PDB file of C-alpha atoms in Angstrom:
ATOM      1  CA  MET A 864      -0.123   2.150   0.254  1.00 84.00           C
ATOM      2  CA  THR A 865      -0.962   4.598   2.982  1.00 89.00           C
ATOM      3  CA  ARG A 866      -0.156   8.128   1.980  1.00 91.00           C
ATOM      4  CA  ILE A 867       0.878  10.867   4.321  1.00 89.00           C
ATOM      5  CA  SER A 868      -1.254  14.125   4.706  1.00 89.00           C
ATOM      6  CA  SER A 869       0.001  17.068   2.798  1.00 89.00           C
ATOM      7  CA  LYS A 870      -0.091  19.185   5.992  1.00 90.00           C
ATOM      8  CA  TYR A 871       3.295  17.366   6.844  1.00 88.00           C
ATOM      9  CA  THR A 872       5.064  18.399   3.507  1.00 88.00           C
ATOM     10  CA  PRO A 873       7.191  21.098   4.924  1.00 84.00           C
ATOM     11  CA  TYR A 874       8.439  18.838   7.729  1.00 86.00           C
ATOM     12  CA  LEU A 875       9.134  15.864   5.398  1.00 89.00           C
ATOM     13  CA  PHE A 876      10.870  18.058   3.030  1.00 87.00           C
ATOM     14  CA  ALA A 877      13.108  19.496   5.759  1.00 86.00           C
ATOM     15  CA  VAL A 878      14.009  15.997   7.097  1.00 88.00           C
ATOM     16  CA  GLY A 879      14.767  14.764   3.621  1.00 89.00           C
ATOM     17  CA  MET A 880      16.872  17.623   2.755  1.00 87.00           C
ATOM     18  CA  GLY A 881      18.689  17.347   6.254  1.00 87.00           C
ATOM     19  CA  LEU A 882      19.470  13.624   5.464  1.00 91.00           C
ATOM     20  CA  ALA A 883      20.635  14.284   1.966  1.00 91.00           C
ATOM     21  CA  MET A 884      22.746  17.259   2.714  1.00 89.00           C
ATOM     22  CA  GLY A 885      24.129  15.578   5.653  1.00 91.00           C
ATOM     23  CA  LEU A 886      25.147  12.592   3.799  1.00 93.00           C
ATOM     24  CA  VAL A 887      26.966  14.428   1.092  1.00 93.00           C
ATOM     25  CA  MET A 888      28.602  17.055   3.242  1.00 92.00           C
ATOM     26  CA  SER A 889      29.705  14.476   5.848  1.00 94.00           C
ATOM     27  CA  ALA A 890      31.256  12.421   2.983  1.00 94.00           C
ATOM     28  CA  VAL A 891      33.151  15.416   1.504  1.00 94.00           C
ATOM     29  CA  MET A 892      34.292  16.671   4.723  1.00 94.00           C
ATOM     30  CA  THR A 893      35.558  13.335   5.910  1.00 94.00           C
ATOM     31  CA  LEU A 894      37.228  12.798   2.547  1.00 94.00           C
ATOM     32  CA  LEU A 895      38.901  16.119   2.908  1.00 94.00           C
ATOM     33  CA  THR A 896      39.877  15.664   6.487  1.00 92.00           C
ATOM     34  CA  LEU A 897      41.201  11.950   6.274  1.00 91.00           C
ATOM     35  CA  GLY A 898      41.430  11.113   2.742  1.00 93.00           C
ATOM     36  CA  PHE A 899      40.210   7.774   1.339  1.00 91.00           C
ATOM     37  CA  THR A 900      41.664   5.535   4.262  1.00 93.00           C
ATOM     38  CA  PRO A 901      40.608   2.205   5.154  1.00 94.00           C
ATOM     39  CA  ASP A 902      38.557   3.597   8.100  1.00 94.00           C
ATOM     40  CA  PHE A 903      36.876   6.150   5.828  1.00 94.00           C
ATOM     41  CA  PHE A 904      33.426   4.554   5.794  1.00 94.00           C
ATOM     42  CA  ALA A 905      33.340   4.364   9.670  1.00 95.00           C
ATOM     43  CA  ALA A 906      34.432   7.814  10.101  1.00 95.00           C
ATOM     44  CA  TRP A 907      31.977   8.828   7.466  1.00 95.00           C
ATOM     45  CA  ILE A 908      28.959   7.290   9.060  1.00 95.00           C
ATOM     46  CA  LYS A 909      30.047   8.606  12.528  1.00 94.00           C
ATOM     47  CA  ALA A 910      30.239  12.121  11.058  1.00 94.00           C
ATOM     48  CA  PHE A 911      26.920  11.676   9.220  1.00 94.00           C
ATOM     49  CA  LEU A 912      25.110  10.668  12.430  1.00 94.00           C
ATOM     50  CA  GLY A 913      26.575  13.370  14.315  1.00 92.00           C
ATOM     51  CA  GLY A 914      25.739  15.790  11.613  1.00 90.00           C
ATOM     52  CA  ILE A 915      21.953  14.841  11.150  1.00 91.00           C
ATOM     53  CA  THR A 916      21.595  15.312  14.980  1.00 91.00           C
ATOM     54  CA  ILE A 917      22.212  19.016  14.331  1.00 90.00           C
ATOM     55  CA  GLY A 918      21.151  19.279  10.663  1.00 88.00           C
ATOM     56  CA  ILE A 919      17.569  18.003  10.800  1.00 89.00           C
ATOM     57  CA  PRO A 920      16.497  20.113  13.648  1.00 91.00           C
ATOM     58  CA  THR A 921      18.158  23.114  12.233  1.00 90.00           C
ATOM     59  CA  ALA A 922      16.377  22.547   8.983  1.00 88.00           C
ATOM     60  CA  LEU A 923      12.979  22.120  10.651  1.00 89.00           C
ATOM     61  CA  LEU A 924      13.679  25.439  12.387  1.00 91.00           C
ATOM     62  CA  VAL A 925      14.991  27.493   9.589  1.00 90.00           C
ATOM     63  CA  SER A 926      13.026  26.246   6.579  1.00 87.00           C
ATOM     64  CA  PRO A 927       9.740  28.101   7.645  1.00 87.00           C
ATOM     65  CA  VAL A 928      11.792  31.387   8.157  1.00 90.00           C
ATOM     66  CA  ILE A 929      13.493  30.994   4.821  1.00 90.00           C
ATOM     67  CA  SER A 930      10.240  30.223   3.167  1.00 87.00           C
ATOM     68  CA  ARG A 931       8.693  33.458   4.536  1.00 89.00           C
ATOM     69  CA  VAL A 932      11.696  35.451   3.252  1.00 91.00           C
ATOM     70  CA  ILE A 933      11.657  34.079  -0.206  1.00 91.00           C
ATOM     71  CA  ASN A 934       7.913  34.396  -0.424  1.00 88.00           C
ATOM     72  CA  ARG A 935       8.378  38.203   0.360  1.00 90.00           C
ATOM     73  CA  LEU A 936      11.227  38.615  -2.209  1.00 92.00           C
ATOM     74  CA  THR A 937       9.413  36.942  -5.151  1.00 91.00           C
ATOM     75  CA  VAL A 938       6.306  37.629  -7.190  1.00 86.00           C
ATOM     76  CA  ASP A 939       4.214  35.147  -9.232  1.00 81.00           C
ATOM     77  CA  PRO A 940       4.440  35.804 -13.006  1.00 80.00           C
ATOM     78  CA  LYS A 941       1.385  37.103 -14.622  1.00 76.00           C
TER      79      LYS A 941
END
């Protein structure tokens, strides 16, 4: 199996988090908005696809900034 270079780790992490969070959040928000109706799954997928078009680019842009902030706020234990 071909492995991906570790230099892409931050980007893969951001994409994975964007997908996972988008899936869960769109399901919850669709459920809260519509309830569990016969068209729930179609509405959920539509919301998910719309959400990841915003979520993944946002995660890619924000994650380096958040990492720098966290690195400045934390110290390694000795």
